[in-house]
């Protein structure tokens, strides 16, 4: 894909997109996105949960690689590495995660999958345009403290996210679809270490890339996941009277 776009217009796109993210954050204080444990049947046609995850998350890979695929060999080495880190996350999220979930017969509203497709179209494009038109990293970026510090945070976040998702998936035996109280490791402190890990991961990416799309994506992730973690936490407390009193939603000891 190629499209001439000035930095000024790109900046405007990013600002408008961020403002929309903040608006969604406000909306999510009152409405919980109806998938997973919050799924509802009054949001129109439903599709398979697994298929929904694959469709919505793989969009970002298709869009990103449509932009950067033809330009990849001309991109700087740091930008290529960043694109690969981003891709590793999304290969897991689009295929490995949904194929491993024990989600037999569960469904999500089609409209939720479509909204996520739009989210991923926009984010994939913001990164794609940036890597093709605006990145100007040199090899010196590998000597910058921000790169290594951000990489450490990114890897910590991805480890926490994957380990917590893995633990939650294994709470069910094959064929089961119910819920249990997760216990041990970070679950003793927060209800949603997987969502915390994802936010930490994208904070790391924003730091290691020190880029406009990196920071916009980190903020959008928080706009999505903070209300979701709070909703999950509230759901646990409502459904399990014995739920540990001191556990927080996603930020140990705080929130
Ligand atoms: N970047 C973003 O904006 C964004 C947005 C949304 C999600 N995500 C990521 O996508 C992943 C999934 O998000 P999510 O909110 O769906 O996570 P989640 O509710 O924690 O669910 C993760 C998986 O574990 C199962 N599960 C969760 N809690 C369980 C329990 N107590 N007992 C038994 N099984 C349990 C879920 O089944 P059910 O599906 O049947 O509930 C699902 O298969 C996370 O890693 C999250 O960070 C990212």
Short mmCIF file of C-alpha atoms and ligand atoms in Angstrom, two decimals:
data_model
loop_
_atom_site.label_atom_id
_atom_site.label_comp_id
_atom_site.label_asym_id
_atom_site.label_seq_id
_atom_site.Cartn_x
_atom_site.Cartn_y
_atom_site.Cartn_z
CA UNK A 1 0.00 0.00 0.00
CA UNK A 2 1.31 3.49 -0.72
CA UNK A 3 -0.25 6.86 -0.03
CA UNK A 4 1.37 10.26 0.20
CA UNK A 5 0.63 11.80 3.57
CA UNK A 6 2.20 14.81 5.26
CA UNK A 7 3.36 14.72 8.88
CA UNK A 8 0.78 17.41 9.68
CA UNK A 9 -2.09 15.27 8.39
CA UNK A 10 -0.69 12.21 10.13
CA UNK A 11 -0.54 14.15 13.37
CA UNK A 12 -4.17 15.19 12.96
CA UNK A 13 -5.20 11.58 12.33
CA UNK A 14 -3.40 10.49 15.49
CA UNK A 15 -4.98 13.27 17.58
CA UNK A 16 -8.50 12.51 16.33
CA UNK A 17 -7.93 8.79 16.93
CA UNK A 18 -6.70 9.48 20.46
CA UNK A 19 -9.70 11.71 21.20
CA UNK A 20 -11.99 8.89 20.03
CA UNK A 21 -10.12 6.53 22.36
CA UNK A 22 -10.77 8.84 25.29
CA UNK A 23 -14.45 9.02 24.34
CA UNK A 24 -14.60 5.19 24.28
CA UNK A 25 -12.93 5.16 27.71
CA UNK A 26 -15.77 7.32 29.06
CA UNK A 27 -18.41 5.13 27.39
CA UNK A 28 -16.79 2.00 28.87
CA UNK A 29 -17.36 3.41 32.37
CA UNK A 30 -21.07 2.83 31.78
CA UNK A 31 -21.16 -0.08 29.28
CA UNK A 32 -18.99 -3.20 29.40
CA UNK A 33 -17.83 -4.62 26.07
CA UNK A 34 -20.05 -7.76 25.76
CA UNK A 35 -17.63 -10.60 25.05
CA UNK A 36 -16.06 -13.31 27.19
CA UNK A 37 -17.71 -13.41 30.63
CA UNK A 38 -19.67 -10.24 29.78
CA UNK A 39 -21.14 -11.64 26.52
CA UNK A 40 -24.78 -10.74 25.80
CA UNK A 41 -27.25 -11.96 23.24
CA UNK A 42 -29.11 -8.67 22.71
CA UNK A 43 -26.40 -7.06 20.55
CA UNK A 44 -27.54 -8.59 17.25
CA UNK A 45 -26.16 -11.60 15.37
CA UNK A 46 -23.59 -13.73 17.18
CA UNK A 47 -20.51 -15.49 15.85
CA UNK A 48 -18.20 -18.13 17.30
CA UNK A 49 -15.95 -16.68 19.99
CA UNK A 50 -12.83 -18.29 18.53
CA UNK A 51 -13.60 -17.10 15.00
CA UNK A 52 -14.34 -13.59 16.33
CA UNK A 53 -10.91 -13.38 17.99
CA UNK A 54 -9.14 -14.60 14.84
CA UNK A 55 -10.98 -12.15 12.58
CA UNK A 56 -10.64 -9.10 14.80
CA UNK A 57 -7.01 -9.54 15.79
CA UNK A 58 -5.55 -10.79 12.51
CA UNK A 59 -6.80 -7.57 10.87
CA UNK A 60 -3.92 -5.67 12.39
CA UNK A 61 -1.38 -8.04 10.86
CA UNK A 62 -2.97 -7.80 7.41
CA UNK A 63 -3.06 -4.01 7.57
CA UNK A 64 0.41 -3.54 9.02
CA UNK A 65 2.05 -5.89 6.54
CA UNK A 66 0.13 -4.40 3.60
CA UNK A 67 1.90 -1.16 4.45
CA UNK A 68 5.34 -2.35 5.41
CA UNK A 69 5.66 -5.56 3.35
CA UNK A 70 6.78 -3.85 0.12
CA UNK A 71 8.98 -1.35 2.03
CA UNK A 72 10.45 -3.72 4.60
CA UNK A 73 13.91 -4.01 3.05
CA UNK A 74 14.18 -0.19 2.89
CA UNK A 75 13.20 0.34 6.53
CA UNK A 76 15.90 1.00 9.13
CA UNK A 77 17.05 -1.96 11.21
CA UNK A 78 15.47 -0.64 14.46
CA UNK A 79 12.12 -0.12 12.67
CA UNK A 80 12.27 -3.64 11.24
CA UNK A 81 12.92 -5.04 14.70
CA UNK A 82 9.99 -3.04 16.12
CA UNK A 83 7.68 -4.30 13.38
CA UNK A 84 8.74 -7.86 14.22
CA UNK A 85 8.11 -7.41 17.97
CA UNK A 86 4.66 -6.05 17.16
CA UNK A 87 4.07 -9.02 14.84
CA UNK A 88 5.11 -11.57 17.47
CA UNK A 89 2.48 -10.16 19.84
CA UNK A 90 -0.23 -10.24 17.20
CA UNK A 91 0.57 -13.72 15.89
CA UNK A 92 -0.05 -14.95 19.42
CA UNK A 93 -3.17 -12.84 19.92
CA UNK A 94 -4.70 -13.62 16.49
CA UNK A 95 -4.03 -17.35 16.23
CA UNK A 96 -2.27 -19.02 19.16
CA UNK A 97 -4.40 -17.47 21.94
CA UNK A 98 -7.83 -18.11 20.32
CA UNK A 99 -6.91 -21.62 19.22
CA UNK A 100 -5.84 -22.49 22.76
CA UNK A 101 -8.85 -21.04 24.61
CA UNK A 102 -11.40 -23.48 26.00
CA UNK A 103 -14.33 -21.67 24.49
CA UNK A 104 -16.44 -24.47 22.99
CA UNK A 105 -19.90 -23.23 21.88
CA UNK A 106 -19.27 -19.72 23.26
CA UNK A 107 -20.24 -16.80 21.08
CA UNK A 108 -19.68 -13.04 20.82
CA UNK A 109 -21.81 -10.40 19.08
CA UNK A 110 -20.69 -9.80 15.49
CA UNK A 111 -20.81 -6.06 16.13
CA UNK A 112 -18.12 -6.40 18.83
CA UNK A 113 -15.83 -8.19 16.39
CA UNK A 114 -16.51 -5.48 13.79
CA UNK A 115 -15.71 -2.68 16.26
CA UNK A 116 -12.45 -4.42 17.10
CA UNK A 117 -11.70 -4.74 13.38
CA UNK A 118 -12.01 -0.93 13.07
CA UNK A 119 -9.74 -0.48 16.11
CA UNK A 120 -7.16 -2.77 14.53
CA UNK A 121 -7.50 -1.21 11.07
CA UNK A 122 -6.70 2.20 12.56
CA UNK A 123 -3.80 1.01 14.72
CA UNK A 124 -2.28 -1.14 11.98
CA UNK A 125 -2.46 1.85 9.62
CA UNK A 126 -0.96 4.29 12.14
CA UNK A 127 2.03 1.99 12.63
CA UNK A 128 2.27 1.07 8.94
CA UNK A 129 2.26 4.69 7.74
CA UNK A 130 4.79 5.63 10.41
CA UNK A 131 7.20 2.84 9.49
CA UNK A 132 6.91 3.51 5.76
CA UNK A 133 6.90 7.32 5.70
CA UNK A 134 8.20 8.84 8.90
CA UNK A 135 10.57 6.62 10.86
CA UNK A 136 14.16 7.85 10.72
CA UNK A 137 15.98 5.60 13.18
CA UNK A 138 19.67 4.99 12.67
CA UNK A 139 21.84 2.24 14.16
CA UNK A 140 22.60 4.69 17.00
CA UNK A 141 19.10 3.90 18.30
CA UNK A 142 20.59 0.64 19.62
CA UNK A 143 22.89 2.73 21.82
CA UNK A 144 20.00 4.73 23.25
CA UNK A 145 18.95 3.96 26.83
CA UNK A 146 15.27 4.30 25.81
CA UNK A 147 15.53 1.35 23.43
CA UNK A 148 16.96 -1.09 26.00
CA UNK A 149 14.83 0.17 28.89
CA UNK A 150 11.69 -0.01 26.74
CA UNK A 151 12.64 -3.47 25.48
CA UNK A 152 13.02 -4.71 29.06
CA UNK A 153 9.57 -3.35 29.96
CA UNK A 154 8.07 -4.77 26.75
CA UNK A 155 9.47 -8.25 27.43
CA UNK A 156 8.34 -8.12 31.07
CA UNK A 157 4.83 -7.16 29.94
CA UNK A 158 4.61 -9.88 27.30
CA UNK A 159 5.83 -12.47 29.82
CA UNK A 160 3.18 -11.44 32.38
CA UNK A 161 0.46 -11.32 29.71
CA UNK A 162 1.27 -14.72 28.23
CA UNK A 163 1.80 -16.44 31.58
CA UNK A 164 -1.46 -15.06 33.00
CA UNK A 165 -3.47 -15.91 29.84
CA UNK A 166 -1.96 -19.37 29.92
CA UNK A 167 -2.92 -19.86 33.58
CA UNK A 168 -6.51 -18.70 32.95
CA UNK A 169 -6.93 -20.93 29.91
CA UNK A 170 -5.75 -23.93 31.94
CA UNK A 171 -8.25 -23.28 34.74
CA UNK A 172 -10.73 -25.17 32.57
CA UNK A 173 -10.49 -28.80 31.63
CA UNK A 174 -11.15 -29.47 27.92
CA UNK A 175 -14.88 -29.06 27.28
CA UNK A 176 -15.53 -26.91 30.38
CA UNK A 177 -16.73 -23.34 30.00
CA UNK A 178 -17.28 -22.17 33.61
CA UNK A 179 -15.20 -19.88 35.82
CA UNK A 180 -13.10 -20.37 38.95
CA UNK A 181 -11.26 -18.00 41.26
CA UNK A 182 -7.68 -17.78 40.00
CA UNK A 183 -5.12 -18.10 42.80
CA UNK A 184 -1.36 -17.74 43.26
CA UNK A 185 1.41 -15.68 41.62
CA UNK A 186 0.18 -12.18 40.56
CA UNK A 187 -3.43 -13.32 40.94
CA UNK A 188 -2.99 -12.95 44.71
CA UNK A 189 -2.60 -9.20 44.12
CA UNK A 190 -4.83 -8.44 41.13
CA UNK A 191 -7.77 -9.99 39.30
CA UNK A 192 -6.34 -9.34 35.83
CA UNK A 193 -2.56 -9.73 35.54
CA UNK A 194 -3.03 -10.54 31.84
CA UNK A 195 -4.53 -7.09 31.20
CA UNK A 196 -1.87 -5.44 33.39
CA UNK A 197 0.82 -7.30 31.40
CA UNK A 198 -0.64 -6.07 28.13
CA UNK A 199 -0.59 -2.44 29.30
CA UNK A 200 3.02 -2.81 30.54
CA UNK A 201 3.97 -4.39 27.23
CA UNK A 202 2.71 -1.46 25.17
CA UNK A 203 4.23 1.03 27.59
CA UNK A 204 7.53 -0.71 26.85
CA UNK A 205 6.89 -0.52 23.11
CA UNK A 206 6.10 3.21 23.35
CA UNK A 207 9.41 3.77 25.17
CA UNK A 208 11.55 1.57 22.95
CA UNK A 209 10.15 3.15 19.78
CA UNK A 210 9.68 6.64 21.30
CA UNK A 211 7.17 7.22 18.53
CA UNK A 212 3.78 8.88 18.08
CA UNK A 213 1.96 5.64 17.14
CA UNK A 214 3.67 3.84 20.03
CA UNK A 215 2.33 6.32 22.61
CA UNK A 216 -1.10 6.54 20.97
CA UNK A 217 -1.40 2.75 21.00
CA UNK A 218 -0.33 2.54 24.64
CA UNK A 219 -3.00 5.08 25.65
CA UNK A 220 -5.66 3.33 23.56
CA UNK A 221 -4.74 0.03 25.24
CA UNK A 222 -5.26 1.66 28.66
CA UNK A 223 -8.56 3.21 27.49
CA UNK A 224 -9.73 -0.32 26.57
CA UNK A 225 -8.23 -2.40 29.31
CA UNK A 226 -8.61 -0.33 32.49
CA UNK A 227 -12.44 -0.40 32.28
CA UNK A 228 -12.30 -4.10 31.28
CA UNK A 229 -10.12 -4.99 34.28
CA UNK A 230 -12.46 -3.06 36.58
CA UNK A 231 -15.49 -4.87 35.05
CA UNK A 232 -13.80 -8.30 35.42
CA UNK A 233 -12.95 -7.49 39.05
CA UNK A 234 -16.53 -6.40 39.80
CA UNK A 235 -17.81 -9.55 38.06
CA UNK A 236 -15.64 -11.80 40.27
CA UNK A 237 -16.87 -10.05 43.41
CA UNK A 238 -20.50 -10.42 42.35
CA UNK A 239 -20.20 -14.09 41.36
CA UNK A 240 -17.93 -15.35 44.17
CA UNK A 241 -18.92 -14.17 47.68
CA UNK A 242 -15.66 -15.69 48.97
CA UNK A 243 -13.55 -13.62 46.51
CA UNK A 244 -10.35 -12.39 48.24
CA UNK A 245 -11.16 -9.02 49.80
CA UNK A 246 -7.74 -7.38 49.39
CA UNK A 247 -7.22 -8.26 45.71
CA UNK A 248 -7.28 -5.22 43.38
CA UNK A 249 -8.45 -5.05 39.74
CA UNK A 250 -5.15 -4.62 37.87
CA UNK A 251 -2.69 -2.44 39.84
CA UNK A 252 -1.37 -4.18 42.97
CA UNK A 253 -2.38 -2.38 46.24
CA UNK A 254 -3.84 0.57 44.33
CA UNK A 255 -6.67 -0.02 41.81
N1 LIG B 1 -4.92 -4.42 23.39
C1 LIG B 1 -6.22 -4.37 23.69
O1 LIG B 1 -6.84 -3.32 23.57
C2 LIG B 1 -6.92 -5.62 24.19
C3 LIG B 1 -8.32 -5.60 24.33
C4 LIG B 1 -8.95 -6.73 24.83
C5 LIG B 1 -8.22 -7.85 25.18
N2 LIG B 1 -6.86 -7.85 25.01
C6 LIG B 1 -6.07 -9.04 25.42
O2 LIG B 1 -6.74 -10.22 25.04
C7 LIG B 1 -6.62 -11.22 26.05
C8 LIG B 1 -8.01 -11.69 26.47
O3 LIG B 1 -8.72 -10.62 27.06
P1 LIG B 1 -10.03 -10.93 27.94
O4 LIG B 1 -10.50 -9.67 28.56
O5 LIG B 1 -10.96 -11.77 27.14
O6 LIG B 1 -9.33 -11.84 29.09
P2 LIG B 1 -9.98 -12.80 30.15
O7 LIG B 1 -11.41 -12.47 30.41
O8 LIG B 1 -9.04 -12.85 31.31
O9 LIG B 1 -9.98 -14.24 29.41
C9 LIG B 1 -8.82 -14.90 28.98
C10 LIG B 1 -9.19 -16.38 28.72
O10 LIG B 1 -9.27 -17.11 29.96
C11 LIG B 1 -10.62 -17.54 30.23
N3 LIG B 1 -10.85 -17.18 31.64
C12 LIG B 1 -10.69 -15.95 32.18
N4 LIG B 1 -10.93 -15.95 33.51
C13 LIG B 1 -11.26 -17.23 33.81
C14 LIG B 1 -11.63 -17.87 35.04
N5 LIG B 1 -11.69 -17.17 36.17
N6 LIG B 1 -11.95 -19.20 35.03
C15 LIG B 1 -11.88 -19.90 33.85
N7 LIG B 1 -11.51 -19.34 32.66
C16 LIG B 1 -11.21 -18.02 32.63
C17 LIG B 1 -11.50 -16.75 29.28
O11 LIG B 1 -12.69 -17.45 28.96
P3 LIG B 1 -14.02 -16.66 28.44
O12 LIG B 1 -13.62 -16.00 27.13
O13 LIG B 1 -15.01 -17.76 28.27
O14 LIG B 1 -14.40 -15.64 29.48
C18 LIG B 1 -10.57 -16.59 28.08
O15 LIG B 1 -10.53 -17.78 27.32
C19 LIG B 1 -5.82 -10.60 27.20
O16 LIG B 1 -4.48 -11.02 27.12
C20 LIG B 1 -5.93 -9.10 26.94
O17 LIG B 1 -4.79 -8.43 27.41
C21 LIG B 1 -6.22 -6.75 24.53
#
